[in-house]
mmCIF file of C-alpha atoms and ligand atoms in Angstrom:
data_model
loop_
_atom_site.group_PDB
_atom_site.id
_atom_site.type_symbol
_atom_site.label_atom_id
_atom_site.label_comp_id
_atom_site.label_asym_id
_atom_site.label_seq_id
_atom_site.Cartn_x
_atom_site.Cartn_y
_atom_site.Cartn_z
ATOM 1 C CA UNK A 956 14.086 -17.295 46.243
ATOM 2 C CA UNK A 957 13.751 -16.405 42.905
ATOM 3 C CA UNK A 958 13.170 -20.159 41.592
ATOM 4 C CA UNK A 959 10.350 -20.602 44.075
ATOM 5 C CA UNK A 960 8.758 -17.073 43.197
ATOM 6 C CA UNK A 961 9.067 -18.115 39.124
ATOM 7 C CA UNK A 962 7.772 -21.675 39.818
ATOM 8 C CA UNK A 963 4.840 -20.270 41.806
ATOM 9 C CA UNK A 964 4.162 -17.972 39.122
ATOM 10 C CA UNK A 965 4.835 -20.201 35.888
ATOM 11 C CA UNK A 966 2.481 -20.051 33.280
ATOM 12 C CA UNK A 967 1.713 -23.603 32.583
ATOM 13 C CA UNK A 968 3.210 -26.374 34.857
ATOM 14 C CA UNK A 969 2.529 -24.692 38.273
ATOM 15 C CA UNK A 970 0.556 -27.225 40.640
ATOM 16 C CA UNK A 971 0.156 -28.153 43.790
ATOM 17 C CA UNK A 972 3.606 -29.968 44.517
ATOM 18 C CA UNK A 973 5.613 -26.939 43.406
ATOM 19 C CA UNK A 974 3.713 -24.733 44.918
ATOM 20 C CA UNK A 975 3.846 -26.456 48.280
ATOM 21 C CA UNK A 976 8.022 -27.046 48.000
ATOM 22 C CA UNK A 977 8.135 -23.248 46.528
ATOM 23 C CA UNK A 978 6.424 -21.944 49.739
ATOM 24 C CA UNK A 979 8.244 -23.922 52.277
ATOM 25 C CA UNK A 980 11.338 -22.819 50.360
ATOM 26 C CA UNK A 981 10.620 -19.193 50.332
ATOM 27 C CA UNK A 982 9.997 -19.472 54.287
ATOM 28 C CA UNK A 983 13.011 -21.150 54.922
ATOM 29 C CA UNK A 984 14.933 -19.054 52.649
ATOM 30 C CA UNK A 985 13.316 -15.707 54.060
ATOM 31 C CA UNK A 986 13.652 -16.405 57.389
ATOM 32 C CA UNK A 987 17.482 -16.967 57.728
ATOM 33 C CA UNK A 988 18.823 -15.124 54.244
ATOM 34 C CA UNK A 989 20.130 -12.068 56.666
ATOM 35 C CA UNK A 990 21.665 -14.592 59.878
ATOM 36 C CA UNK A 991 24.003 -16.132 57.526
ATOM 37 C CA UNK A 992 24.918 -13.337 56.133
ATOM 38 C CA UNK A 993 25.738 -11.558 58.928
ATOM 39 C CA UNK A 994 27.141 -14.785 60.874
ATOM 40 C CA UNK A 995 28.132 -17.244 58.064
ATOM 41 C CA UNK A 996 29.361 -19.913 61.014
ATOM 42 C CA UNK A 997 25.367 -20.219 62.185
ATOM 43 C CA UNK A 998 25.584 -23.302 60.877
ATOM 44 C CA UNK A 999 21.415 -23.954 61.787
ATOM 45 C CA UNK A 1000 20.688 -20.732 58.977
ATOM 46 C CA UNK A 1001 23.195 -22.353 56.229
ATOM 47 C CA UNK A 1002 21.401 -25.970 56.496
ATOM 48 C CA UNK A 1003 18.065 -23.895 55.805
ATOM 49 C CA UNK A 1004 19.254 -22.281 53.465
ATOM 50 C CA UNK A 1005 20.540 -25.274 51.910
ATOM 51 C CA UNK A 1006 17.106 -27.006 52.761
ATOM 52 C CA UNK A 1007 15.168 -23.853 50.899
ATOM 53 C CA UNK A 1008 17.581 -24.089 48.101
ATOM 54 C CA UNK A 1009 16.963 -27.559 47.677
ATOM 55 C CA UNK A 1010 13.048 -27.263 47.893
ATOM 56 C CA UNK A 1011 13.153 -24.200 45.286
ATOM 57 C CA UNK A 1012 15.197 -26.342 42.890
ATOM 58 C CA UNK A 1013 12.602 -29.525 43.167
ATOM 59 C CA UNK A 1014 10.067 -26.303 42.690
ATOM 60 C CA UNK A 1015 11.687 -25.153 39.483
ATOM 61 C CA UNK A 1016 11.800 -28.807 38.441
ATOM 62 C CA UNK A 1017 8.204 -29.072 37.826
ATOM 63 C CA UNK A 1018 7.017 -25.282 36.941
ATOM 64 C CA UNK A 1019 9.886 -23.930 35.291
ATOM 65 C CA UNK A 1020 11.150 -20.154 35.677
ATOM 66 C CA UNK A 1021 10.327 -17.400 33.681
ATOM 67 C CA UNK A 1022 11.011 -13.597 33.008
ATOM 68 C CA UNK A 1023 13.573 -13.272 35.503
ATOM 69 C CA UNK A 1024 15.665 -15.830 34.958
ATOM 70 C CA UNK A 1025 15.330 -15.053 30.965
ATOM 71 C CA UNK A 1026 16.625 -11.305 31.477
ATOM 72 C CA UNK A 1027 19.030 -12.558 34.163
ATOM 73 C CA UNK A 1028 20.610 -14.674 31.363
ATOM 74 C CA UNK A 1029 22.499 -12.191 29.171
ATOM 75 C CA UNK A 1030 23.742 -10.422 32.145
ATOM 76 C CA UNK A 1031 25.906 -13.321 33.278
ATOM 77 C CA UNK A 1032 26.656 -14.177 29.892
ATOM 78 C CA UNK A 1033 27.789 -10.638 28.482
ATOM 79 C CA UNK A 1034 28.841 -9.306 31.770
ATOM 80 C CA UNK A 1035 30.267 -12.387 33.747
ATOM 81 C CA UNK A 1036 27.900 -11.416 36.313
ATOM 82 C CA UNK A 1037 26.831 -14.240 39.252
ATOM 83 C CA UNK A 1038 23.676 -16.228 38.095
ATOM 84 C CA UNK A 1039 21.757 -14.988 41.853
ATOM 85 C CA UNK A 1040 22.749 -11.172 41.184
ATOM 86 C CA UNK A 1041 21.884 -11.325 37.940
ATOM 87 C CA UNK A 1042 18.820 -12.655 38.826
ATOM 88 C CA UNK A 1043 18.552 -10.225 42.127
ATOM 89 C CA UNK A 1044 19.165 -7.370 39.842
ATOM 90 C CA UNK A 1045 15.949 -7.994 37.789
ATOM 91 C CA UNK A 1046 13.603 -9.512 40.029
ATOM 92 C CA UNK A 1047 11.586 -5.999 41.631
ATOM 93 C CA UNK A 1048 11.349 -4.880 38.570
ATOM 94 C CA UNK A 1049 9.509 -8.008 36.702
ATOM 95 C CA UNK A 1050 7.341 -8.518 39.859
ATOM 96 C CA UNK A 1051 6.020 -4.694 39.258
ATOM 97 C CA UNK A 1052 5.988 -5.258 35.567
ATOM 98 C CA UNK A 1053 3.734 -8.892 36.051
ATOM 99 C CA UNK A 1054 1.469 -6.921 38.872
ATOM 100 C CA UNK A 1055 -0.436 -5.811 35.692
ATOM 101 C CA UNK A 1056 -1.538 -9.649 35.140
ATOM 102 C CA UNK A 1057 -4.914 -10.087 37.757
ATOM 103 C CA UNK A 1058 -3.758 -13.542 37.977
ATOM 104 C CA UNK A 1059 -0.398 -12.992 39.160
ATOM 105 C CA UNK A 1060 -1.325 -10.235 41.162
ATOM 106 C CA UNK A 1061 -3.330 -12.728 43.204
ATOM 107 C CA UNK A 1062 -0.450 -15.182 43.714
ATOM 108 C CA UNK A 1063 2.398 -12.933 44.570
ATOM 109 C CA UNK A 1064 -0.625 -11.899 47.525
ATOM 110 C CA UNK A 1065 -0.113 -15.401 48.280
ATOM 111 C CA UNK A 1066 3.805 -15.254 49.051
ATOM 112 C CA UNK A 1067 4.576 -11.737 50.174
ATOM 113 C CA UNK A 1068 3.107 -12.343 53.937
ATOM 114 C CA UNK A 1069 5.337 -15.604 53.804
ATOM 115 C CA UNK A 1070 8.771 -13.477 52.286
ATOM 116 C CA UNK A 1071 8.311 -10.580 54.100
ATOM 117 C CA UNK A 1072 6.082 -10.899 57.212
ATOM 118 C CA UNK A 1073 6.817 -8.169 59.169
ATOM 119 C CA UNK A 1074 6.645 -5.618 56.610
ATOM 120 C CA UNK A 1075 3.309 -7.428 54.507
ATOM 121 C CA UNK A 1076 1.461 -6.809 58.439
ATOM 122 C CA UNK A 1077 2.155 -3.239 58.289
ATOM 123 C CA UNK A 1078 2.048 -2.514 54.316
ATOM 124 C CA UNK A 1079 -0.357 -5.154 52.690
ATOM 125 C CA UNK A 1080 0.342 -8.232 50.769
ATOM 126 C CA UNK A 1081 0.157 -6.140 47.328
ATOM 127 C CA UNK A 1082 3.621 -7.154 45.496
ATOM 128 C CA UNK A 1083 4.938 -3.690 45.183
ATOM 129 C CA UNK A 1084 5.494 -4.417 48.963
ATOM 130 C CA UNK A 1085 7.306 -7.824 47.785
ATOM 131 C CA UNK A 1086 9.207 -5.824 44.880
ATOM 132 C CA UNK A 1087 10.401 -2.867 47.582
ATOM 133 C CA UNK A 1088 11.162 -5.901 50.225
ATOM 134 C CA UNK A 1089 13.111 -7.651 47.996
ATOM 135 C CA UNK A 1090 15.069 -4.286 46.816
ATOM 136 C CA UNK A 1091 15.887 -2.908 50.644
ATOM 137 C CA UNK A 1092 16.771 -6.857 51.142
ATOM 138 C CA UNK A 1093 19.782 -6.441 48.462
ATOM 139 C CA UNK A 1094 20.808 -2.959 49.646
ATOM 140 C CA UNK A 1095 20.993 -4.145 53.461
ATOM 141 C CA UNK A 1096 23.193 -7.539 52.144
ATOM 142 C CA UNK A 1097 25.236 -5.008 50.373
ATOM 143 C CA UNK A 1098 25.139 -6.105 47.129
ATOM 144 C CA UNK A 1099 24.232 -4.223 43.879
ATOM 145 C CA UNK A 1100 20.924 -3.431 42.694
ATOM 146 C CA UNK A 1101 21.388 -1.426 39.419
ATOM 147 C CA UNK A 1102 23.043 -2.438 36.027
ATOM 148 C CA UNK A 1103 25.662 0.302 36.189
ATOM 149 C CA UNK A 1104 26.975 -1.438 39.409
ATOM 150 C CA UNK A 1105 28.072 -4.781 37.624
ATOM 151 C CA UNK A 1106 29.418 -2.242 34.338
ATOM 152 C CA UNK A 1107 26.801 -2.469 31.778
ATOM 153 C CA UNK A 1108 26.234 0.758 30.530
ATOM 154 C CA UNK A 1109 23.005 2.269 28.433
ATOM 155 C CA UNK A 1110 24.333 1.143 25.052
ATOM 156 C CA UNK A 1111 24.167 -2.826 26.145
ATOM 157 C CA UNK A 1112 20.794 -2.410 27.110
ATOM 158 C CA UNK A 1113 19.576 -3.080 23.744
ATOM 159 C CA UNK A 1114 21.809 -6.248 23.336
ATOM 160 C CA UNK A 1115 20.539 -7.345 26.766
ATOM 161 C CA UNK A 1116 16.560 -6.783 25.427
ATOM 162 C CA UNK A 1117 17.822 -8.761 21.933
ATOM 163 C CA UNK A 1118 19.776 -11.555 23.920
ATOM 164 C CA UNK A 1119 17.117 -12.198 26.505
ATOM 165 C CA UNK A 1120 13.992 -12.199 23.783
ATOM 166 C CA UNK A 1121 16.255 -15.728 22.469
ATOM 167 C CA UNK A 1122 15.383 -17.421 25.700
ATOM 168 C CA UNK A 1123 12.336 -19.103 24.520
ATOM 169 C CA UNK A 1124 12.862 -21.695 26.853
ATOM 170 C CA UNK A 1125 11.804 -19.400 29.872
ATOM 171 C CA UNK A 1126 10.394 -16.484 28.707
ATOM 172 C CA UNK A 1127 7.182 -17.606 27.444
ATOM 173 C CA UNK A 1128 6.723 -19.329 30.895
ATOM 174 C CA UNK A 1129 6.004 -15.568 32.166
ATOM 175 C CA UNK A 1130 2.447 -14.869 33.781
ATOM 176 C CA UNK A 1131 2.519 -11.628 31.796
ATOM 177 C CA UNK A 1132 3.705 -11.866 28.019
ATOM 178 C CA UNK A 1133 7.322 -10.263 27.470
ATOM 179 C CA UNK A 1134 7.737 -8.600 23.981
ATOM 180 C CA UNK A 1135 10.801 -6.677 23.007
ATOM 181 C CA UNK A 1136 9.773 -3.154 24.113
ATOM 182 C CA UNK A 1137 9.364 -4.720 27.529
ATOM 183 C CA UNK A 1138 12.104 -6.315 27.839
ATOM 184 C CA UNK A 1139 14.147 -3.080 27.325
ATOM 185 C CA UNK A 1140 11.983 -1.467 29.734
ATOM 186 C CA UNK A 1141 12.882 -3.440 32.506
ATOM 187 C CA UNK A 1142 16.478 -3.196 31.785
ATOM 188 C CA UNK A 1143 16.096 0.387 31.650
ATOM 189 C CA UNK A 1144 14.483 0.252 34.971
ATOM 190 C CA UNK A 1145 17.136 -1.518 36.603
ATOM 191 C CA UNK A 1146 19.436 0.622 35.438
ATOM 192 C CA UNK A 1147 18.256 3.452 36.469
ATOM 193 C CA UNK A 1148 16.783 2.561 39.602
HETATM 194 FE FE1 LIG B 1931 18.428 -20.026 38.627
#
């Protein structure tokens, strides 16, 4: 979900093929995240789920990923942490920190009805609605939402800020520029979130 949301979003590659495959991916991915969890023999969810995976990876392919995935980095690197809770652990807080960028405002409008359709109907399409959607998604799957939870404590968070500023592959692919100050700002808010 995350590589559709960052290919949607990218800064200069994002066009009308990505955007298509990164919105049927984030249905498909939406839609049956919680049934295989909760059943992983529904063998119908797992092939969407492979199908969204798929379609977010041919997303990334041609509009390559961002802030996230550039402060999800470090994490797994330093920490051993997965590369999709890593990138789960950082993702509310960059799509509240790139709601201050019109521009991306306007496309995460776009894909909250489509991630969270239920809850968009009755709260709006503004992506603090995605941000909170995606945050209650990773409590009810049960797995962690804050740094402290995967054992980084306060004192990494400036290696983490250092570490992920190196990632000039992705980071300057952000809708909203990242400088250093930011960058430990978001870890600090997911770690004390
Ligand atoms: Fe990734």
């Amino acid at each position: 979900m995350v590589h559709a949301i960052e290919a949607y979003t990218s800064k200069f590659q994002k066009n009308m093929l990505s955007d298509t495959l990164a919105r049927e991916a984030l249905k498909l991915l939406s839609q049956n995240i919680r049934r295989v969890v909760e059943d992983g023999n529904d063998r119908d969810a797992r092939m969407s789920m492979l199908l969204g995976s798929l379609l977010a990876g041919m997303a990334f392919t041609n509009s390559p990923c961002a802030a996230v995935h550039a402060l999800a980095y470090p994490i797994g690197s330093h920490f051993h942490v997965p590369h999709g809770l890593s990138n789960s652990l950082m993702l509310p807080h960059v799509l509240r920190f790139n709601r201050e960028h019109a521009a991306a405002a306007e496309m995460y409008k776009e894909l909250t009805p489509l991630v969270f359709p239920t809850l968009s109907a009755v709260q709006g399409t503004d992506v603090n609605v995605m941000a909170d959607g995606f945050y209650q998604l990773a409590l009810d799957l049960q797995i962690p939402t804050r740094l402290p939870e995967v054992g980084i404590q306060s004192k990494d968070l400036h290696l983490l800020a250092t570490q992920a500023m190196k990632v000039d592959r992705l980071m300057p692919n952000n809708p909203r520029e990242v400088k250093f100050e930011d960058a430990l700002e978001l870890y600090s808010q997911a770690y004390n979130c």
